[in-house]
Short mmCIF file of N, CA and C in Angstrom, two decimals:
data_model
loop_
_atom_site.label_atom_id
_atom_site.label_comp_id
_atom_site.label_asym_id
_atom_site.label_seq_id
_atom_site.Cartn_x
_atom_site.Cartn_y
_atom_site.Cartn_z
N ASN A 1 -20.44 9.94 32.27
CA ASN A 1 -19.41 10.19 31.46
C ASN A 1 -18.96 8.84 30.73
N SER A 2 -18.89 7.69 31.51
CA SER A 2 -18.49 6.52 30.66
C SER A 2 -19.71 6.06 29.94
N GLN A 3 -21.00 6.39 30.36
CA GLN A 3 -22.06 5.94 29.62
C GLN A 3 -22.15 6.74 28.17
N ALA A 4 -21.65 8.11 28.18
CA ALA A 4 -21.56 8.77 26.97
C ALA A 4 -20.47 8.03 25.94
N LYS A 5 -19.40 7.52 26.60
CA LYS A 5 -18.47 6.84 25.71
C LYS A 5 -19.08 5.59 25.14
N LEU A 6 -19.83 4.89 25.95
CA LEU A 6 -20.46 3.63 25.56
C LEU A 6 -21.38 3.87 24.35
N LEU A 7 -22.05 5.08 24.39
CA LEU A 7 -23.04 5.22 23.35
C LEU A 7 -22.25 5.52 22.07
N LYS A 8 -21.07 6.12 22.12
CA LYS A 8 -20.32 6.33 20.89
C LYS A 8 -19.73 5.09 20.33
N LEU A 9 -19.52 4.16 21.10
CA LEU A 9 -19.12 2.83 20.55
C LEU A 9 -20.09 1.98 19.99
N SER A 10 -20.23 2.15 18.72
CA SER A 10 -21.51 1.33 18.04
C SER A 10 -21.32 0.04 17.80
N HIS A 11 -20.14 -0.47 17.64
CA HIS A 11 -19.78 -1.80 17.31
C HIS A 11 -19.38 -2.62 18.47
N GLN A 12 -19.82 -3.89 18.50
CA GLN A 12 -19.55 -4.73 19.73
C GLN A 12 -18.01 -4.87 19.78
N SER A 13 -17.29 -4.99 18.75
CA SER A 13 -15.74 -5.25 18.79
C SER A 13 -15.02 -4.06 19.48
N ALA A 14 -15.64 -2.84 19.09
CA ALA A 14 -15.07 -1.49 19.56
C ALA A 14 -15.26 -1.50 21.12
N LEU A 15 -16.54 -2.00 21.49
CA LEU A 15 -16.82 -1.91 22.91
C LEU A 15 -15.87 -2.84 23.70
N LYS A 16 -15.71 -4.10 23.21
CA LYS A 16 -14.75 -5.03 23.85
C LYS A 16 -13.31 -4.42 23.91
N HIS A 17 -12.94 -3.79 22.89
CA HIS A 17 -11.63 -3.21 22.72
C HIS A 17 -11.54 -2.19 23.71
N HIS A 18 -12.59 -1.34 23.89
CA HIS A 18 -12.41 -0.23 24.91
C HIS A 18 -12.52 -0.80 26.35
N MET A 19 -13.19 -1.88 26.64
CA MET A 19 -13.35 -2.33 27.93
C MET A 19 -12.05 -3.02 28.53
N LEU A 20 -11.22 -3.48 27.61
CA LEU A 20 -9.91 -4.08 27.95
C LEU A 20 -9.00 -2.97 28.65
N LYS A 21 -9.18 -1.69 28.40
CA LYS A 21 -8.59 -0.71 29.10
C LYS A 21 -8.86 -0.81 30.60
N HIS A 22 -10.05 -1.10 30.96
CA HIS A 22 -10.60 -1.10 32.30
C HIS A 22 -10.31 -2.38 33.01
N THR A 23 -10.51 -3.41 32.29
CA THR A 23 -10.32 -4.86 32.95
C THR A 23 -8.84 -5.29 32.99
N GLY A 24 -8.07 -4.87 32.08
CA GLY A 24 -6.56 -5.28 32.21
C GLY A 24 -6.35 -6.71 31.67
N GLN A 25 -7.46 -7.27 31.01
CA GLN A 25 -7.43 -8.67 30.56
C GLN A 25 -6.48 -8.66 29.37
N LYS A 26 -5.54 -9.83 29.49
CA LYS A 26 -4.57 -9.91 28.34
C LYS A 26 -4.53 -11.32 27.98
N ASP A 27 -5.32 -11.67 26.97
CA ASP A 27 -5.62 -13.05 26.55
C ASP A 27 -4.47 -13.46 25.43
N HIS A 28 -3.91 -12.60 24.79
CA HIS A 28 -2.97 -13.00 23.70
C HIS A 28 -1.45 -13.10 24.13
N VAL A 29 -1.01 -14.36 24.08
CA VAL A 29 0.26 -14.53 24.71
C VAL A 29 1.33 -14.89 23.58
N CYS A 30 2.45 -14.32 23.79
CA CYS A 30 3.73 -14.57 22.87
C CYS A 30 4.21 -15.84 23.11
N GLU A 31 4.35 -16.75 22.15
CA GLU A 31 4.86 -18.12 22.40
C GLU A 31 6.37 -18.12 22.52
N THR A 32 7.10 -17.00 22.16
CA THR A 32 8.46 -16.95 22.34
C THR A 32 9.01 -16.50 23.69
N CYS A 33 8.35 -15.53 24.23
CA CYS A 33 8.89 -15.02 25.63
C CYS A 33 7.71 -14.98 26.59
N GLY A 34 6.36 -15.30 26.28
CA GLY A 34 5.40 -15.30 27.31
C GLY A 34 4.71 -13.91 27.65
N LYS A 35 5.25 -12.93 26.85
CA LYS A 35 4.46 -11.66 27.23
C LYS A 35 3.05 -11.66 26.71
N ARG A 36 2.24 -10.98 27.60
CA ARG A 36 0.73 -11.02 27.37
C ARG A 36 0.33 -9.72 26.81
N CYS A 37 -0.65 -9.82 25.91
CA CYS A 37 -1.16 -8.62 25.23
C CYS A 37 -2.70 -8.50 25.30
N GLY A 38 -3.34 -7.46 25.43
CA GLY A 38 -4.67 -7.37 25.30
C GLY A 38 -5.42 -7.48 24.01
N HIS A 39 -4.71 -7.26 22.97
CA HIS A 39 -5.23 -7.26 21.66
C HIS A 39 -4.29 -8.18 20.71
N ALA A 40 -4.92 -8.89 19.76
CA ALA A 40 -4.11 -9.61 18.88
C ALA A 40 -3.18 -8.73 18.06
N SER A 41 -3.65 -7.57 17.64
CA SER A 41 -2.80 -6.50 16.94
C SER A 41 -1.60 -6.14 17.80
N ALA A 42 -1.77 -6.05 19.01
CA ALA A 42 -0.68 -5.67 19.90
C ALA A 42 0.39 -6.77 19.83
N LEU A 43 -0.15 -7.94 20.07
CA LEU A 43 0.77 -9.17 20.05
C LEU A 43 1.56 -9.29 18.77
N GLN A 44 0.88 -8.99 17.58
CA GLN A 44 1.62 -9.07 16.31
C GLN A 44 2.62 -8.03 16.28
N ASN A 45 2.31 -6.77 16.83
CA ASN A 45 3.43 -5.85 16.81
C ASN A 45 4.53 -6.18 17.85
N HIS A 46 4.30 -6.86 18.84
CA HIS A 46 5.28 -7.23 19.75
C HIS A 46 6.13 -8.36 19.11
N LYS A 47 5.68 -9.22 18.37
CA LYS A 47 6.39 -10.34 17.80
C LYS A 47 7.49 -9.87 16.98
N ARG A 48 7.39 -8.56 16.35
CA ARG A 48 8.45 -8.09 15.54
C ARG A 48 9.72 -7.87 16.40
N VAL A 49 9.70 -7.87 17.67
CA VAL A 49 10.82 -7.74 18.51
C VAL A 49 11.65 -8.90 18.18
N HIS A 50 10.97 -10.07 18.16
CA HIS A 50 11.73 -11.37 17.93
C HIS A 50 12.24 -11.70 16.52
N THR A 51 11.34 -11.24 15.63
CA THR A 51 11.67 -11.50 14.18
C THR A 51 12.55 -10.53 13.50
N GLY A 52 12.66 -9.26 14.10
CA GLY A 52 13.42 -8.19 13.45
C GLY A 52 12.73 -7.56 12.25
N LYS A 53 11.38 -7.97 12.07
CA LYS A 53 10.72 -7.43 10.90
C LYS A 53 10.13 -6.04 11.26
N LYS A 54 10.16 -5.08 10.26
CA LYS A 54 9.65 -3.70 10.47
C LYS A 54 8.15 -3.69 10.32
N ARG A 55 7.43 -2.75 10.76
CA ARG A 55 5.98 -2.59 10.57
C ARG A 55 5.76 -2.34 9.11
N GLY A 56 4.69 -3.13 8.64
CA GLY A 56 4.20 -3.15 7.21
C GLY A 56 5.14 -4.09 6.41
N GLU A 57 6.10 -4.64 6.88
CA GLU A 57 6.95 -5.57 6.07
C GLU A 57 6.25 -6.82 5.85
N ARG A 58 6.13 -7.25 4.53
CA ARG A 58 5.41 -8.49 4.18
C ARG A 58 6.19 -9.78 4.62
N PRO A 59 5.60 -10.71 4.98
CA PRO A 59 6.17 -12.09 5.27
C PRO A 59 6.85 -12.63 3.99
N ALA A 60 7.92 -13.18 4.19
CA ALA A 60 8.74 -13.71 2.90
C ALA A 60 9.14 -15.18 3.09
N CYS A 61 9.04 -15.91 1.96
CA CYS A 61 9.46 -17.22 1.96
C CYS A 61 11.00 -17.32 2.15
N ASP A 62 11.44 -18.15 3.03
CA ASP A 62 12.87 -18.32 3.29
C ASP A 62 13.57 -19.13 2.04
N GLU A 63 12.77 -19.83 1.40
CA GLU A 63 13.32 -20.75 0.34
C GLU A 63 13.56 -19.82 -1.02
N CYS A 64 12.39 -19.13 -1.37
CA CYS A 64 12.58 -18.49 -2.68
C CYS A 64 12.52 -16.93 -2.62
N GLY A 65 12.23 -16.41 -1.44
CA GLY A 65 12.14 -14.94 -1.35
C GLY A 65 10.84 -14.29 -1.62
N LYS A 66 9.76 -14.94 -2.14
CA LYS A 66 8.52 -14.42 -2.43
C LYS A 66 7.85 -13.90 -1.31
N THR A 67 7.25 -12.69 -1.31
CA THR A 67 6.55 -12.05 -0.35
C THR A 67 5.03 -12.34 -0.34
N PHE A 68 4.33 -12.18 0.80
CA PHE A 68 2.87 -12.41 0.87
C PHE A 68 2.16 -11.40 1.77
N THR A 69 0.85 -11.26 1.58
CA THR A 69 0.05 -10.36 2.26
C THR A 69 -0.16 -10.89 3.80
N SER A 70 0.00 -11.99 3.97
CA SER A 70 -0.35 -12.58 5.37
C SER A 70 0.64 -13.78 5.69
N ALA A 71 0.70 -14.11 6.91
CA ALA A 71 1.52 -15.33 7.33
C ALA A 71 0.81 -16.59 6.87
N SER A 72 -0.53 -16.60 6.84
CA SER A 72 -1.35 -17.81 6.45
C SER A 72 -0.96 -18.12 4.98
N ARG A 73 -0.94 -17.03 4.07
CA ARG A 73 -0.54 -17.27 2.69
C ARG A 73 0.84 -17.70 2.53
N LEU A 74 1.67 -17.18 3.35
CA LEU A 74 3.13 -17.79 3.22
C LEU A 74 3.20 -19.13 3.71
N LYS A 75 2.51 -19.49 4.68
CA LYS A 75 2.42 -20.88 5.13
C LYS A 75 1.87 -21.85 4.06
N ARG A 76 0.82 -21.41 3.35
CA ARG A 76 0.18 -22.30 2.27
C ARG A 76 1.20 -22.42 1.14
N HIS A 77 1.95 -21.35 0.89
CA HIS A 77 3.01 -21.30 -0.14
C HIS A 77 4.13 -22.34 0.12
N THR A 78 4.55 -22.40 1.33
CA THR A 78 5.76 -23.10 1.74
C THR A 78 5.55 -24.70 1.30
N ILE A 79 4.47 -25.03 1.09
CA ILE A 79 4.24 -26.45 0.74
C ILE A 79 4.77 -26.77 -0.54
N ILE A 80 5.02 -25.78 -1.60
CA ILE A 80 5.53 -25.98 -2.88
C ILE A 80 6.99 -26.45 -2.75
N HIS A 81 7.61 -26.05 -1.76
CA HIS A 81 9.12 -26.47 -1.56
C HIS A 81 9.42 -27.79 -0.92
N THR A 82 8.22 -28.48 -0.59
CA THR A 82 8.60 -29.84 0.01
C THR A 82 8.51 -30.89 -1.11
N GLU A 83 9.10 -32.06 -0.81
CA GLU A 83 9.22 -33.10 -1.84
C GLU A 83 7.94 -34.02 -1.91
N ASN A 84 7.12 -33.85 -0.83
CA ASN A 84 5.97 -34.60 -0.86
C ASN A 84 4.90 -34.17 -1.87
N LYS A 85 4.52 -34.86 -2.79
CA LYS A 85 3.62 -34.55 -3.89
C LYS A 85 2.61 -35.61 -4.06
N PRO A 86 1.62 -35.63 -3.21
CA PRO A 86 0.73 -36.78 -3.14
C PRO A 86 -0.43 -36.68 -4.27
N TYR A 87 -0.58 -35.60 -4.87
CA TYR A 87 -1.61 -35.43 -5.95
C TYR A 87 -1.13 -35.65 -7.35
N GLY A 88 -1.55 -36.82 -7.91
CA GLY A 88 -1.01 -37.11 -9.36
C GLY A 88 -2.11 -36.98 -10.34
N CYS A 89 -1.76 -36.49 -11.54
CA CYS A 89 -2.59 -36.30 -12.66
C CYS A 89 -2.88 -37.69 -13.19
N SER A 90 -4.08 -38.06 -13.44
CA SER A 90 -4.51 -39.22 -13.90
C SER A 90 -4.34 -39.44 -15.48
N HIS A 91 -4.12 -38.33 -16.09
CA HIS A 91 -3.91 -38.22 -17.58
C HIS A 91 -2.43 -38.39 -17.91
N CYS A 92 -1.49 -37.79 -17.17
CA CYS A 92 -0.15 -37.87 -17.65
C CYS A 92 0.81 -38.31 -16.49
N GLY A 93 0.38 -38.40 -15.28
CA GLY A 93 1.15 -38.79 -14.06
C GLY A 93 1.96 -37.71 -13.48
N LYS A 94 1.85 -36.47 -13.83
CA LYS A 94 2.65 -35.50 -13.32
C LYS A 94 2.10 -35.24 -11.78
N GLU A 95 2.98 -35.03 -10.89
CA GLU A 95 2.53 -34.85 -9.45
C GLU A 95 2.59 -33.57 -8.83
N PHE A 96 1.76 -33.23 -7.94
CA PHE A 96 1.63 -31.84 -7.28
C PHE A 96 1.51 -31.99 -5.88
N ASN A 97 1.88 -30.84 -5.20
CA ASN A 97 1.89 -30.91 -3.72
C ASN A 97 0.60 -30.40 -3.14
N ASN A 98 -0.34 -29.91 -3.89
CA ASN A 98 -1.64 -29.43 -3.53
C ASN A 98 -2.73 -29.76 -4.63
N PRO A 99 -4.02 -29.89 -4.09
CA PRO A 99 -5.02 -30.26 -5.07
C PRO A 99 -5.35 -29.09 -5.96
N SER A 100 -5.23 -27.82 -5.55
CA SER A 100 -5.52 -26.69 -6.60
C SER A 100 -4.57 -26.73 -7.63
N ASN A 101 -3.32 -26.98 -7.46
CA ASN A 101 -2.34 -27.05 -8.60
C ASN A 101 -2.72 -28.18 -9.48
N LEU A 102 -3.07 -29.21 -8.96
CA LEU A 102 -3.42 -30.47 -9.98
C LEU A 102 -4.69 -30.00 -10.65
N LYS A 103 -5.59 -29.30 -10.09
CA LYS A 103 -6.82 -29.03 -10.74
C LYS A 103 -6.51 -27.88 -11.90
N ALA A 104 -5.63 -27.08 -11.61
CA ALA A 104 -5.17 -25.92 -12.67
C ALA A 104 -4.53 -26.89 -13.82
N HIS A 105 -3.67 -27.76 -13.45
CA HIS A 105 -3.03 -28.51 -14.41
C HIS A 105 -3.85 -29.35 -15.27
N ALA A 106 -4.99 -29.99 -14.70
CA ALA A 106 -5.88 -30.85 -15.46
C ALA A 106 -6.43 -29.97 -16.54
N LEU A 107 -6.70 -28.66 -16.54
CA LEU A 107 -7.21 -27.94 -17.56
C LEU A 107 -6.37 -27.84 -18.70
N THR A 108 -5.03 -28.20 -18.63
CA THR A 108 -4.22 -28.07 -19.84
C THR A 108 -4.46 -29.29 -20.77
N HIS A 109 -5.16 -30.40 -20.28
CA HIS A 109 -5.42 -31.48 -21.05
C HIS A 109 -6.84 -31.34 -21.74
N ARG A 110 -7.40 -30.27 -21.51
CA ARG A 110 -8.77 -30.04 -22.21
C ARG A 110 -8.54 -29.92 -23.67
N SER A 111 -9.35 -30.38 -24.54
CA SER A 111 -9.19 -30.34 -25.88
C SER A 111 -9.73 -28.89 -26.41
N THR A 112 -10.58 -28.32 -25.62
CA THR A 112 -11.06 -26.99 -26.08
C THR A 112 -10.31 -25.83 -25.26
N LYS A 113 -9.74 -24.96 -25.93
CA LYS A 113 -9.02 -23.89 -25.27
C LYS A 113 -9.91 -22.66 -25.54
N MET A 114 -10.59 -22.23 -24.40
CA MET A 114 -11.65 -21.26 -24.47
C MET A 114 -11.01 -19.84 -24.57
N PHE A 115 -9.75 -19.61 -24.19
CA PHE A 115 -9.39 -18.20 -23.93
C PHE A 115 -8.48 -17.96 -25.17
N GLY A 116 -8.84 -16.95 -26.06
CA GLY A 116 -8.00 -16.51 -27.25
C GLY A 116 -7.52 -15.21 -27.21
N CYS A 117 -6.26 -15.01 -27.74
CA CYS A 117 -5.58 -13.76 -27.73
C CYS A 117 -6.20 -12.94 -28.97
N ASN A 118 -6.57 -11.81 -28.60
CA ASN A 118 -7.12 -10.99 -29.67
C ASN A 118 -6.22 -10.25 -30.61
N VAL A 119 -4.87 -10.46 -30.28
CA VAL A 119 -3.81 -9.96 -31.06
C VAL A 119 -3.36 -10.92 -31.99
N CYS A 120 -2.93 -12.18 -31.60
CA CYS A 120 -2.31 -13.10 -32.49
C CYS A 120 -3.15 -14.35 -32.77
N GLY A 121 -4.31 -14.50 -31.99
CA GLY A 121 -5.04 -15.65 -32.12
C GLY A 121 -4.75 -16.93 -31.32
N ARG A 122 -3.53 -16.96 -30.64
CA ARG A 122 -3.18 -18.18 -29.91
C ARG A 122 -4.21 -18.40 -28.83
N ARG A 123 -4.52 -19.75 -28.60
CA ARG A 123 -5.51 -20.03 -27.62
C ARG A 123 -4.93 -20.69 -26.38
N PHE A 124 -5.72 -20.60 -25.21
CA PHE A 124 -5.11 -21.05 -23.96
C PHE A 124 -6.35 -21.72 -23.23
N SER A 125 -6.07 -22.75 -22.44
CA SER A 125 -7.06 -23.51 -21.61
C SER A 125 -7.48 -22.73 -20.35
N GLN A 126 -6.54 -21.75 -19.88
CA GLN A 126 -6.84 -21.02 -18.69
C GLN A 126 -6.64 -19.55 -18.90
N SER A 127 -7.44 -18.69 -18.16
CA SER A 127 -7.38 -17.31 -18.47
C SER A 127 -6.00 -16.78 -17.94
N ALA A 128 -5.41 -17.42 -16.94
CA ALA A 128 -4.10 -17.02 -16.43
C ALA A 128 -3.03 -17.15 -17.50
N GLY A 129 -3.09 -18.23 -18.33
CA GLY A 129 -2.14 -18.32 -19.46
C GLY A 129 -2.35 -17.28 -20.43
N LEU A 130 -3.54 -16.96 -20.81
CA LEU A 130 -3.75 -15.93 -21.71
C LEU A 130 -3.19 -14.60 -21.24
N LYS A 131 -3.49 -14.27 -20.02
CA LYS A 131 -3.07 -13.00 -19.27
C LYS A 131 -1.59 -12.96 -19.36
N GLN A 132 -0.82 -14.01 -19.02
CA GLN A 132 0.59 -14.01 -19.10
C GLN A 132 1.15 -13.81 -20.46
N HIS A 133 0.48 -14.52 -21.52
CA HIS A 133 0.87 -14.40 -22.86
C HIS A 133 0.64 -12.87 -23.30
N LYS A 134 -0.43 -12.25 -22.96
CA LYS A 134 -0.70 -10.93 -23.54
C LYS A 134 0.40 -9.86 -23.20
N GLN A 135 1.20 -10.24 -22.13
CA GLN A 135 2.26 -9.32 -21.62
C GLN A 135 3.23 -9.22 -22.84
N LEU A 136 3.34 -10.36 -23.69
CA LEU A 136 4.33 -10.24 -24.83
C LEU A 136 3.93 -9.14 -25.80
N HIS A 137 2.70 -9.00 -25.99
CA HIS A 137 2.08 -7.95 -26.93
C HIS A 137 2.12 -6.53 -26.36
N VAL A 138 1.81 -6.37 -24.99
CA VAL A 138 1.74 -5.15 -24.50
C VAL A 138 3.07 -4.56 -24.07
N GLY A 139 3.82 -5.12 -23.18
CA GLY A 139 5.06 -4.49 -22.69
C GLY A 139 5.08 -3.09 -22.40
N LYS A 140 5.89 -2.63 -21.60
CA LYS A 140 5.87 -1.20 -21.25
C LYS A 140 6.88 -0.40 -22.02
N PHE A 141 7.84 -1.27 -22.84
CA PHE A 141 8.80 -0.55 -23.70
C PHE A 141 8.27 -0.72 -25.19
N LYS A 142 7.83 0.32 -25.82
CA LYS A 142 7.19 0.31 -27.17
C LYS A 142 8.19 0.88 -28.17
N CYS A 143 8.29 0.18 -29.32
CA CYS A 143 9.11 0.44 -30.52
C CYS A 143 8.38 1.68 -31.18
N LYS A 144 9.17 2.78 -31.40
CA LYS A 144 8.59 4.02 -32.06
C LYS A 144 8.34 3.87 -33.41
N VAL A 145 8.84 2.78 -34.05
CA VAL A 145 8.78 2.57 -35.56
C VAL A 145 7.53 1.73 -35.81
N CYS A 146 7.42 0.57 -35.15
CA CYS A 146 6.32 -0.34 -35.50
C CYS A 146 5.36 -0.62 -34.38
N GLY A 147 5.59 -0.01 -33.24
CA GLY A 147 4.68 -0.05 -32.13
C GLY A 147 4.70 -1.38 -31.27
N LYS A 148 5.65 -2.36 -31.70
CA LYS A 148 5.68 -3.55 -30.96
C LYS A 148 6.15 -3.40 -29.50
N GLY A 149 5.51 -4.02 -28.55
CA GLY A 149 5.71 -3.85 -27.16
C GLY A 149 6.75 -4.96 -26.60
N PHE A 150 7.48 -4.52 -25.67
CA PHE A 150 8.49 -5.38 -24.99
C PHE A 150 8.44 -5.26 -23.47
N THR A 151 8.56 -6.34 -22.70
CA THR A 151 8.60 -6.21 -21.30
C THR A 151 9.96 -5.83 -20.70
N LEU A 152 11.09 -6.08 -21.51
CA LEU A 152 12.31 -5.67 -21.14
C LEU A 152 13.02 -4.70 -22.09
N LYS A 153 13.68 -3.76 -21.44
CA LYS A 153 14.19 -2.65 -22.32
C LYS A 153 15.29 -3.15 -23.25
N HIS A 154 16.10 -4.07 -22.76
CA HIS A 154 17.23 -4.51 -23.64
C HIS A 154 16.80 -5.32 -24.93
N LYS A 155 15.52 -5.74 -24.72
CA LYS A 155 14.87 -6.45 -25.95
C LYS A 155 14.36 -5.40 -26.89
N LEU A 156 13.96 -4.38 -26.46
CA LEU A 156 13.47 -3.23 -27.27
C LEU A 156 14.67 -2.68 -28.05
N LEU A 157 15.70 -2.34 -27.36
CA LEU A 157 17.04 -1.87 -27.83
C LEU A 157 17.53 -2.78 -29.00
N LYS A 158 17.52 -4.20 -28.88
CA LYS A 158 17.88 -5.07 -29.79
C LYS A 158 17.06 -4.99 -31.06
N HIS A 159 15.79 -4.99 -30.85
CA HIS A 159 14.72 -4.78 -31.84
C HIS A 159 14.99 -3.52 -32.60
N GLU A 160 15.20 -2.35 -31.95
CA GLU A 160 15.32 -1.04 -32.58
C GLU A 160 16.71 -1.23 -33.59
N ARG A 161 17.80 -1.97 -33.10
CA ARG A 161 18.91 -2.14 -33.86
C ARG A 161 18.60 -2.79 -35.21
N GLN A 162 17.70 -3.89 -34.98
CA GLN A 162 17.33 -4.61 -36.27
C GLN A 162 16.67 -3.76 -37.26
N HIS A 163 15.77 -2.76 -36.65
CA HIS A 163 15.11 -1.79 -37.66
C HIS A 163 16.22 -1.05 -38.46
N ARG A 164 17.26 -0.53 -37.77
CA ARG A 164 18.44 0.36 -38.25
C ARG A 164 19.09 -0.49 -39.36
N SER A 165 19.29 -1.84 -39.10
CA SER A 165 20.08 -2.64 -39.99
C SER A 165 19.10 -3.37 -41.05
N GLY A 166 17.83 -3.15 -40.89
CA GLY A 166 16.88 -3.67 -41.94
C GLY A 166 16.72 -5.18 -41.73
N GLU A 167 16.86 -5.61 -40.59
CA GLU A 167 16.77 -7.11 -40.31
C GLU A 167 15.31 -7.48 -39.67
N THR A 168 14.33 -6.56 -39.51
CA THR A 168 13.20 -6.80 -38.79
C THR A 168 12.22 -7.67 -39.56
N GLY A 169 12.16 -7.40 -40.87
CA GLY A 169 11.17 -8.19 -41.72
C GLY A 169 9.82 -7.41 -41.55
N SER A 170 9.85 -6.35 -40.87
CA SER A 170 8.61 -5.69 -40.54
C SER A 170 8.37 -4.36 -41.55
N GLY A 171 9.25 -4.54 -42.58
CA GLY A 171 9.11 -3.29 -43.49
C GLY A 171 9.73 -2.13 -43.15
N GLY A 172 10.74 -2.13 -42.37
CA GLY A 172 11.37 -0.91 -41.90
C GLY A 172 12.11 -0.11 -42.92
N SER A 173 11.41 0.98 -43.48
CA SER A 173 11.98 1.69 -44.60
C SER A 173 13.13 2.66 -44.16
N ALA A 174 13.72 3.23 -45.19
CA ALA A 174 14.84 4.08 -44.90
C ALA A 174 14.35 5.29 -44.06
N GLU A 175 13.15 5.77 -44.32
CA GLU A 175 12.60 6.86 -43.66
C GLU A 175 12.37 6.50 -42.11
N GLU A 176 11.95 5.29 -41.79
CA GLU A 176 11.74 4.84 -40.43
C GLU A 176 13.16 4.79 -39.80
N THR A 177 14.09 4.36 -40.47
CA THR A 177 15.51 4.00 -40.04
C THR A 177 16.06 5.39 -39.67
N ASP A 178 15.75 6.51 -40.48
CA ASP A 178 16.26 7.93 -40.24
C ASP A 178 15.57 8.37 -38.97
N GLN A 179 14.22 8.07 -38.88
CA GLN A 179 13.51 8.47 -37.72
C GLN A 179 14.08 7.90 -36.34
N ILE A 180 14.43 6.69 -36.27
CA ILE A 180 15.09 6.02 -35.11
C ILE A 180 16.40 6.79 -34.83
N GLN A 181 17.27 6.91 -35.79
CA GLN A 181 18.55 7.52 -35.59
C GLN A 181 18.38 8.83 -35.12
N ASN A 182 17.43 9.63 -35.71
CA ASN A 182 17.29 11.05 -35.17
C ASN A 182 16.75 11.00 -33.70
N GLN A 183 15.80 10.11 -33.36
CA GLN A 183 15.43 10.09 -32.12
C GLN A 183 16.53 9.72 -31.01
N SER A 184 17.30 8.78 -31.52
CA SER A 184 18.45 8.32 -30.53
C SER A 184 19.50 9.41 -30.33
N ASN A 185 19.51 10.34 -31.27
CA ASN A 185 20.57 11.40 -31.26
C ASN A 185 19.98 12.57 -30.48
N LEU A 186 18.62 12.56 -30.00
CA LEU A 186 18.14 13.67 -29.20
C LEU A 186 18.61 13.55 -27.80
#
């Protein structure tokens, strides 16, 4: 019977996991209360008793509230809140708390900006800068008259008011103004 079970357990880790049921071995210890667990996942589950966090709740930074997919990513992030910034830019002197931020910053000093916006032509030294910039063009709130996109609804509403008053400079005709007013009356 137990041999049949062993045959079903094709992965070594699954076999080890199964064998803990028989051996009672508990190598994972809680630093807070000393409780011993057989599996790392069981220990993680237990630790929520001390932290008050719910299952599936992502770790959050106490300083800024940003959440992370893992505790190790949170730990890496917390460095940004320290005053210690040992990595200095040789070009402008700006200081950073980790080498990857310095490396990203150094790209801003490049004379060639390889990433160009296909909408307005503005160029960026990093793809992340272009990606962030493109949000200005896309936006989830679109003007029904000219198609311009906005990331914030109140900015769209302000823009549409400008169409109605003829202040947009985008050629908002009387017909387009009537169209907006009719849509807002629906």
